[in-house]
Amino acid sequence: MQKILPQLIGFYLNLLAYIAPQKAGKLGFRVFCYPARVKMTARQRQFLQSARHFTIPYNKEAIQGYKWGNGPVNILLLHGWQSHTYRWKRYIEAIDKSHYTLYALDAPGHGLSSGSFMTVPLYSAIIVKAIEHIGKSTYRDRSLPGQFYSHIHLPYTTPVIA
């Protein structure tokens, strides 16, 4: 069912785009900009307690940040859609924290961050603010954040209004 549902939604949106393009655009925007928050288990919360927590305020939202280690090289970990920082557990445990400082963010509407809305421009702005907070960083992402990185470094984009 998990594999069929996205295909059905895609089929429906594509069909609707032929019949009512504006309606399809608005519905697509709602589907793809309001992530379903994945519930955290007690075990996941316990792991996240091993980090030093910090908050990045952005507009009216509070973006939850995490820090592990004190090494000279910063690495920023950015999770994908409908996920949270716990997805990096294996990396965080494996990396030598005397050589690296690991930072991670819960995206808006994800994990322990506030909000329910997320777009590429919004998360891109938050990533910029995070980099201002933590300094020069190497980043590692899971699928979606690559778009945010591109958005930050490709400022000549044309906005799409749905």
JSON list of C-alpha atoms in Angstrom, two decimals:
[
{"chain": "A", "resi": 1, "resn": "MET", "atom": "CA", "xyz": [0.00, 0.00, 0.00]},
{"chain": "A", "resi": 2, "resn": "GLN", "atom": "CA", "xyz": [2.89, 2.38, 0.78]},
{"chain": "A", "resi": 3, "resn": "LYS", "atom": "CA", "xyz": [4.17, 2.07, -2.79]},
{"chain": "A", "resi": 4, "resn": "ILE", "atom": "CA", "xyz": [0.76, 2.28, -4.43]},
{"chain": "A", "resi": 5, "resn": "LEU", "atom": "CA", "xyz": [-0.47, 5.41, -2.63]},
{"chain": "A", "resi": 6, "resn": "PRO", "atom": "CA", "xyz": [2.18, 7.79, -4.06]},
{"chain": "A", "resi": 7, "resn": "GLN", "atom": "CA", "xyz": [1.53, 6.38, -7.53]},
{"chain": "A", "resi": 8, "resn": "LEU", "atom": "CA", "xyz": [-2.22, 6.93, -7.13]},
{"chain": "A", "resi": 9, "resn": "ILE", "atom": "CA", "xyz": [-1.67, 10.49, -5.92]},
{"chain": "A", "resi": 10, "resn": "GLY", "atom": "CA", "xyz": [0.64, 11.17, -8.88]},
{"chain": "A", "resi": 11, "resn": "PHE", "atom": "CA", "xyz": [-1.84, 9.66, -11.32]},
{"chain": "A", "resi": 12, "resn": "TYR", "atom": "CA", "xyz": [-4.68, 11.72, -9.83]},
{"chain": "A", "resi": 13, "resn": "LEU", "atom": "CA", "xyz": [-2.68, 14.98, -9.94]},
{"chain": "A", "resi": 14, "resn": "ASN", "atom": "CA", "xyz": [-1.60, 14.33, -13.54]},
{"chain": "A", "resi": 15, "resn": "LEU", "atom": "CA", "xyz": [-5.17, 13.59, -14.58]},
{"chain": "A", "resi": 16, "resn": "LEU", "atom": "CA", "xyz": [-6.48, 16.63, -12.71]},
{"chain": "A", "resi": 17, "resn": "ALA", "atom": "CA", "xyz": [-3.85, 18.81, -14.43]},
{"chain": "A", "resi": 18, "resn": "TYR", "atom": "CA", "xyz": [-5.53, 18.11, -17.78]},
{"chain": "A", "resi": 19, "resn": "ILE", "atom": "CA", "xyz": [-9.00, 18.91, -16.46]},
{"chain": "A", "resi": 20, "resn": "ALA", "atom": "CA", "xyz": [-8.35, 21.70, -13.95]},
{"chain": "A", "resi": 21, "resn": "PRO", "atom": "CA", "xyz": [-4.70, 22.84, -13.96]},
{"chain": "A", "resi": 22, "resn": "GLN", "atom": "CA", "xyz": [-5.10, 25.48, -11.23]},
{"chain": "A", "resi": 23, "resn": "LYS", "atom": "CA", "xyz": [-6.85, 23.05, -8.92]},
{"chain": "A", "resi": 24, "resn": "ALA", "atom": "CA", "xyz": [-4.12, 20.46, -9.55]},
{"chain": "A", "resi": 25, "resn": "GLY", "atom": "CA", "xyz": [-1.45, 23.05, -8.76]},
{"chain": "A", "resi": 26, "resn": "LYS", "atom": "CA", "xyz": [-3.08, 24.04, -5.49]},
{"chain": "A", "resi": 27, "resn": "LEU", "atom": "CA", "xyz": [-3.65, 20.44, -4.44]},
{"chain": "A", "resi": 28, "resn": "GLY", "atom": "CA", "xyz": [-0.09, 19.48, -5.38]},
{"chain": "A", "resi": 29, "resn": "PHE", "atom": "CA", "xyz": [1.23, 22.41, -3.36]},
{"chain": "A", "resi": 30, "resn": "ARG", "atom": "CA", "xyz": [-0.75, 21.24, -0.31]},
{"chain": "A", "resi": 31, "resn": "VAL", "atom": "CA", "xyz": [0.40, 17.63, -0.73]},
{"chain": "A", "resi": 32, "resn": "PHE", "atom": "CA", "xyz": [4.07, 18.47, -1.20]},
{"chain": "A", "resi": 33, "resn": "CYS", "atom": "CA", "xyz": [4.50, 21.40, 1.20]},
{"chain": "A", "resi": 34, "resn": "TYR", "atom": "CA", "xyz": [2.84, 19.99, 4.31]},
{"chain": "A", "resi": 35, "resn": "PRO", "atom": "CA", "xyz": [4.82, 16.92, 5.41]},
{"chain": "A", "resi": 36, "resn": "ALA", "atom": "CA", "xyz": [3.25, 14.29, 7.63]},
{"chain": "A", "resi": 37, "resn": "ARG", "atom": "CA", "xyz": [5.23, 14.44, 10.87]},
{"chain": "A", "resi": 38, "resn": "VAL", "atom": "CA", "xyz": [6.85, 11.08, 11.63]},
{"chain": "A", "resi": 39, "resn": "LYS", "atom": "CA", "xyz": [6.32, 10.19, 15.28]},
{"chain": "A", "resi": 40, "resn": "MET", "atom": "CA", "xyz": [9.49, 9.67, 17.31]},
{"chain": "A", "resi": 41, "resn": "THR", "atom": "CA", "xyz": [9.88, 6.62, 19.50]},
{"chain": "A", "resi": 42, "resn": "ALA", "atom": "CA", "xyz": [11.25, 6.74, 23.04]},
{"chain": "A", "resi": 43, "resn": "ARG", "atom": "CA", "xyz": [14.46, 5.08, 21.77]},
{"chain": "A", "resi": 44, "resn": "GLN", "atom": "CA", "xyz": [14.90, 7.75, 19.10]},
{"chain": "A", "resi": 45, "resn": "ARG", "atom": "CA", "xyz": [14.32, 10.56, 21.60]},
{"chain": "A", "resi": 46, "resn": "GLN", "atom": "CA", "xyz": [16.82, 8.94, 23.97]},
{"chain": "A", "resi": 47, "resn": "PHE", "atom": "CA", "xyz": [19.49, 8.91, 21.26]},
{"chain": "A", "resi": 48, "resn": "LEU", "atom": "CA", "xyz": [18.86, 12.57, 20.45]},
{"chain": "A", "resi": 49, "resn": "GLN", "atom": "CA", "xyz": [19.40, 13.39, 24.12]},
{"chain": "A", "resi": 50, "resn": "SER", "atom": "CA", "xyz": [23.07, 12.43, 23.61]},
{"chain": "A", "resi": 51, "resn": "ALA", "atom": "CA", "xyz": [23.51, 15.65, 21.61]},
{"chain": "A", "resi": 52, "resn": "ARG", "atom": "CA", "xyz": [23.89, 19.21, 22.75]},
{"chain": "A", "resi": 53, "resn": "HIS", "atom": "CA", "xyz": [20.63, 20.87, 21.65]},
{"chain": "A", "resi": 54, "resn": "PHE", "atom": "CA", "xyz": [20.30, 24.34, 20.18]},
{"chain": "A", "resi": 55, "resn": "THR", "atom": "CA", "xyz": [17.47, 26.23, 18.52]},
{"chain": "A", "resi": 56, "resn": "ILE", "atom": "CA", "xyz": [17.59, 28.38, 15.42]},
{"chain": "A", "resi": 57, "resn": "PRO", "atom": "CA", "xyz": [14.73, 30.90, 15.39]},
{"chain": "A", "resi": 58, "resn": "TYR", "atom": "CA", "xyz": [13.34, 31.61, 11.95]},
{"chain": "A", "resi": 59, "resn": "ASN", "atom": "CA", "xyz": [10.30, 33.85, 11.52]},
{"chain": "A", "resi": 60, "resn": "LYS", "atom": "CA", "xyz": [7.81, 32.33, 13.96]},
{"chain": "A", "resi": 61, "resn": "GLU", "atom": "CA", "xyz": [9.37, 28.85, 13.90]},
{"chain": "A", "resi": 62, "resn": "ALA", "atom": "CA", "xyz": [11.91, 27.18, 16.19]},
{"chain": "A", "resi": 63, "resn": "ILE", "atom": "CA", "xyz": [14.25, 24.90, 14.27]},
{"chain": "A", "resi": 64, "resn": "GLN", "atom": "CA", "xyz": [15.73, 22.16, 16.45]},
{"chain": "A", "resi": 65, "resn": "GLY", "atom": "CA", "xyz": [19.46, 21.66, 16.09]},
{"chain": "A", "resi": 66, "resn": "TYR", "atom": "CA", "xyz": [21.81, 19.03, 17.48]},
{"chain": "A", "resi": 67, "resn": "LYS", "atom": "CA", "xyz": [25.58, 18.94, 18.00]},
{"chain": "A", "resi": 68, "resn": "TRP", "atom": "CA", "xyz": [27.91, 16.00, 18.64]},
{"chain": "A", "resi": 69, "resn": "GLY", "atom": "CA", "xyz": [31.69, 16.23, 19.09]},
{"chain": "A", "resi": 70, "resn": "ASN", "atom": "CA", "xyz": [34.26, 19.01, 19.15]},
{"chain": "A", "resi": 71, "resn": "GLY", "atom": "CA", "xyz": [36.52, 18.31, 16.19]},
{"chain": "A", "resi": 72, "resn": "PRO", "atom": "CA", "xyz": [37.93, 21.02, 13.92]},
{"chain": "A", "resi": 73, "resn": "VAL", "atom": "CA", "xyz": [35.87, 20.01, 10.86]},
{"chain": "A", "resi": 74, "resn": "ASN", "atom": "CA", "xyz": [32.13, 20.75, 10.86]},
{"chain": "A", "resi": 75, "resn": "ILE", "atom": "CA", "xyz": [29.70, 18.41, 9.12]},
{"chain": "A", "resi": 76, "resn": "LEU", "atom": "CA", "xyz": [26.06, 19.42, 8.69]},
{"chain": "A", "resi": 77, "resn": "LEU", "atom": "CA", "xyz": [23.63, 16.50, 8.34]},
{"chain": "A", "resi": 78, "resn": "LEU", "atom": "CA", "xyz": [20.36, 17.26, 6.54]},
{"chain": "A", "resi": 79, "resn": "HIS", "atom": "CA", "xyz": [17.58, 14.66, 6.45]},
{"chain": "A", "resi": 80, "resn": "GLY", "atom": "CA", "xyz": [15.00, 14.15, 3.72]},
{"chain": "A", "resi": 81, "resn": "TRP", "atom": "CA", "xyz": [11.23, 14.50, 3.50]},
{"chain": "A", "resi": 82, "resn": "GLN", "atom": "CA", "xyz": [9.11, 13.21, 6.41]},
{"chain": "A", "resi": 83, "resn": "SER", "atom": "CA", "xyz": [12.14, 12.21, 8.45]},
{"chain": "A", "resi": 84, "resn": "HIS", "atom": "CA", "xyz": [14.19, 13.61, 11.34]},
{"chain": "A", "resi": 85, "resn": "THR", "atom": "CA", "xyz": [17.73, 13.69, 12.71]},
{"chain": "A", "resi": 86, "resn": "TYR", "atom": "CA", "xyz": [17.59, 10.17, 14.15]},
{"chain": "A", "resi": 87, "resn": "ARG", "atom": "CA", "xyz": [18.00, 8.83, 10.59]},
{"chain": "A", "resi": 88, "resn": "TRP", "atom": "CA", "xyz": [21.72, 9.79, 10.93]},
{"chain": "A", "resi": 89, "resn": "LYS", "atom": "CA", "xyz": [22.29, 7.65, 14.04]},
{"chain": "A", "resi": 90, "resn": "ARG", "atom": "CA", "xyz": [24.67, 5.15, 12.38]},
{"chain": "A", "resi": 91, "resn": "TYR", "atom": "CA", "xyz": [26.79, 7.95, 10.91]},
{"chain": "A", "resi": 92, "resn": "ILE", "atom": "CA", "xyz": [26.84, 9.90, 14.17]},
{"chain": "A", "resi": 93, "resn": "GLU", "atom": "CA", "xyz": [27.94, 6.85, 16.14]},
{"chain": "A", "resi": 94, "resn": "ALA", "atom": "CA", "xyz": [30.61, 5.86, 13.58]},
{"chain": "A", "resi": 95, "resn": "ILE", "atom": "CA", "xyz": [32.34, 9.21, 13.03]},
{"chain": "A", "resi": 96, "resn": "ASP", "atom": "CA", "xyz": [35.31, 10.16, 15.24]},
{"chain": "A", "resi": 97, "resn": "LYS", "atom": "CA", "xyz": [34.01, 13.16, 17.14]},
{"chain": "A", "resi": 98, "resn": "SER", "atom": "CA", "xyz": [37.51, 14.27, 18.13]},
{"chain": "A", "resi": 99, "resn": "HIS", "atom": "CA", "xyz": [38.16, 15.00, 14.44]},
{"chain": "A", "resi": 100, "resn": "TYR", "atom": "CA", "xyz": [34.69, 16.19, 13.45]},
{"chain": "A", "resi": 101, "resn": "THR", "atom": "CA", "xyz": [31.87, 18.22, 14.93]},
{"chain": "A", "resi": 102, "resn": "LEU", "atom": "CA", "xyz": [28.54, 16.94, 13.70]},
{"chain": "A", "resi": 103, "resn": "TYR", "atom": "CA", "xyz": [25.54, 19.21, 13.40]},
{"chain": "A", "resi": 104, "resn": "ALA", "atom": "CA", "xyz": [22.04, 18.19, 12.38]},
{"chain": "A", "resi": 105, "resn": "LEU", "atom": "CA", "xyz": [18.74, 20.01, 11.96]},
{"chain": "A", "resi": 106, "resn": "ASP", "atom": "CA", "xyz": [15.16, 18.88, 12.09]},
{"chain": "A", "resi": 107, "resn": "ALA", "atom": "CA", "xyz": [13.55, 20.58, 9.09]},
{"chain": "A", "resi": 108, "resn": "PRO", "atom": "CA", "xyz": [10.44, 22.73, 9.58]},
{"chain": "A", "resi": 109, "resn": "GLY", "atom": "CA", "xyz": [7.47, 20.46, 10.26]},
{"chain": "A", "resi": 110, "resn": "HIS", "atom": "CA", "xyz": [9.81, 17.53, 10.98]},
{"chain": "A", "resi": 111, "resn": "GLY", "atom": "CA", "xyz": [11.21, 15.95, 14.14]},
{"chain": "A", "resi": 112, "resn": "LEU", "atom": "CA", "xyz": [11.26, 18.33, 17.09]},
{"chain": "A", "resi": 113, "resn": "SER", "atom": "CA", "xyz": [11.14, 21.54, 15.01]},
{"chain": "A", "resi": 114, "resn": "SER", "atom": "CA", "xyz": [7.99, 23.60, 15.06]},
{"chain": "A", "resi": 115, "resn": "GLY", "atom": "CA", "xyz": [5.79, 24.29, 12.08]},
{"chain": "A", "resi": 116, "resn": "SER", "atom": "CA", "xyz": [3.91, 22.20, 9.57]},
{"chain": "A", "resi": 117, "resn": "PHE", "atom": "CA", "xyz": [4.96, 23.81, 6.28]},
{"chain": "A", "resi": 118, "resn": "MET", "atom": "CA", "xyz": [8.15, 23.33, 4.25]},
{"chain": "A", "resi": 119, "resn": "THR", "atom": "CA", "xyz": [9.31, 24.50, 0.84]},
{"chain": "A", "resi": 120, "resn": "VAL", "atom": "CA", "xyz": [12.70, 24.58, -0.89]},
{"chain": "A", "resi": 121, "resn": "PRO", "atom": "CA", "xyz": [13.12, 28.37, -0.39]},
{"chain": "A", "resi": 122, "resn": "LEU", "atom": "CA", "xyz": [12.10, 28.13, 3.29]},
{"chain": "A", "resi": 123, "resn": "TYR", "atom": "CA", "xyz": [14.44, 25.26, 4.17]},
{"chain": "A", "resi": 124, "resn": "SER", "atom": "CA", "xyz": [17.21, 26.86, 2.10]},
{"chain": "A", "resi": 125, "resn": "ALA", "atom": "CA", "xyz": [16.95, 30.04, 4.18]},
{"chain": "A", "resi": 126, "resn": "ILE", "atom": "CA", "xyz": [17.07, 27.98, 7.36]},
{"chain": "A", "resi": 127, "resn": "ILE", "atom": "CA", "xyz": [20.17, 26.13, 6.14]},
{"chain": "A", "resi": 128, "resn": "VAL", "atom": "CA", "xyz": [21.86, 29.48, 5.45]},
{"chain": "A", "resi": 129, "resn": "LYS", "atom": "CA", "xyz": [20.96, 30.62, 8.97]},
{"chain": "A", "resi": 130, "resn": "ALA", "atom": "CA", "xyz": [22.32, 27.34, 10.40]},
{"chain": "A", "resi": 131, "resn": "ILE", "atom": "CA", "xyz": [25.61, 27.78, 8.53]},
{"chain": "A", "resi": 132, "resn": "GLU", "atom": "CA", "xyz": [25.85, 31.33, 9.88]},
{"chain": "A", "resi": 133, "resn": "HIS", "atom": "CA", "xyz": [25.37, 29.84, 13.37]},
{"chain": "A", "resi": 134, "resn": "ILE", "atom": "CA", "xyz": [27.85, 26.94, 13.10]},
{"chain": "A", "resi": 135, "resn": "GLY", "atom": "CA", "xyz": [30.36, 28.28, 10.57]},
{"chain": "A", "resi": 136, "resn": "LYS", "atom": "CA", "xyz": [31.87, 26.76, 7.45]},
{"chain": "A", "resi": 137, "resn": "SER", "atom": "CA", "xyz": [30.66, 23.19, 7.02]},
{"chain": "A", "resi": 138, "resn": "THR", "atom": "CA", "xyz": [30.73, 20.19, 4.80]},
{"chain": "A", "resi": 139, "resn": "TYR", "atom": "CA", "xyz": [27.24, 18.84, 4.35]},
{"chain": "A", "resi": 140, "resn": "ARG", "atom": "CA", "xyz": [25.73, 15.41, 3.90]},
{"chain": "A", "resi": 141, "resn": "ASP", "atom": "CA", "xyz": [22.14, 15.06, 2.79]},
{"chain": "A", "resi": 142, "resn": "ARG", "atom": "CA", "xyz": [19.49, 12.50, 2.15]},
{"chain": "A", "resi": 143, "resn": "SER", "atom": "CA", "xyz": [17.79, 13.15, -1.22]},
{"chain": "A", "resi": 144, "resn": "LEU", "atom": "CA", "xyz": [15.72, 16.32, -0.81]},
{"chain": "A", "resi": 145, "resn": "PRO", "atom": "CA", "xyz": [18.30, 18.64, 0.82]},
{"chain": "A", "resi": 146, "resn": "GLY", "atom": "CA", "xyz": [20.37, 18.57, -2.38]},
{"chain": "A", "resi": 147, "resn": "GLN", "atom": "CA", "xyz": [17.64, 20.76, -3.86]},
{"chain": "A", "resi": 148, "resn": "PHE", "atom": "CA", "xyz": [18.00, 23.17, -0.95]},
{"chain": "A", "resi": 149, "resn": "TYR", "atom": "CA", "xyz": [21.76, 23.36, -1.47]},
{"chain": "A", "resi": 150, "resn": "SER", "atom": "CA", "xyz": [21.21, 24.07, -5.17]},
{"chain": "A", "resi": 151, "resn": "HIS", "atom": "CA", "xyz": [18.66, 26.74, -4.29]},
{"chain": "A", "resi": 152, "resn": "ILE", "atom": "CA", "xyz": [21.15, 28.47, -1.98]},
{"chain": "A", "resi": 153, "resn": "HIS", "atom": "CA", "xyz": [23.90, 28.48, -4.59]},
{"chain": "A", "resi": 154, "resn": "LEU", "atom": "CA", "xyz": [21.76, 29.14, -7.66]},
{"chain": "A", "resi": 155, "resn": "PRO", "atom": "CA", "xyz": [20.11, 32.47, -6.81]},
{"chain": "A", "resi": 156, "resn": "TYR", "atom": "CA", "xyz": [18.79, 33.08, -10.32]},
{"chain": "A", "resi": 157, "resn": "THR", "atom": "CA", "xyz": [15.71, 30.93, -9.95]},
{"chain": "A", "resi": 158, "resn": "THR", "atom": "CA", "xyz": [12.23, 31.81, -11.11]},
{"chain": "A", "resi": 159, "resn": "PRO", "atom": "CA", "xyz": [9.57, 31.37, -8.43]},
{"chain": "A", "resi": 160, "resn": "VAL", "atom": "CA", "xyz": [6.54, 29.22, -9.22]},
{"chain": "A", "resi": 161, "resn": "ILE", "atom": "CA", "xyz": [3.25, 30.44, -7.80]},
{"chain": "A", "resi": 162, "resn": "ALA", "atom": "CA", "xyz": [0.62, 27.73, -7.50]}
]
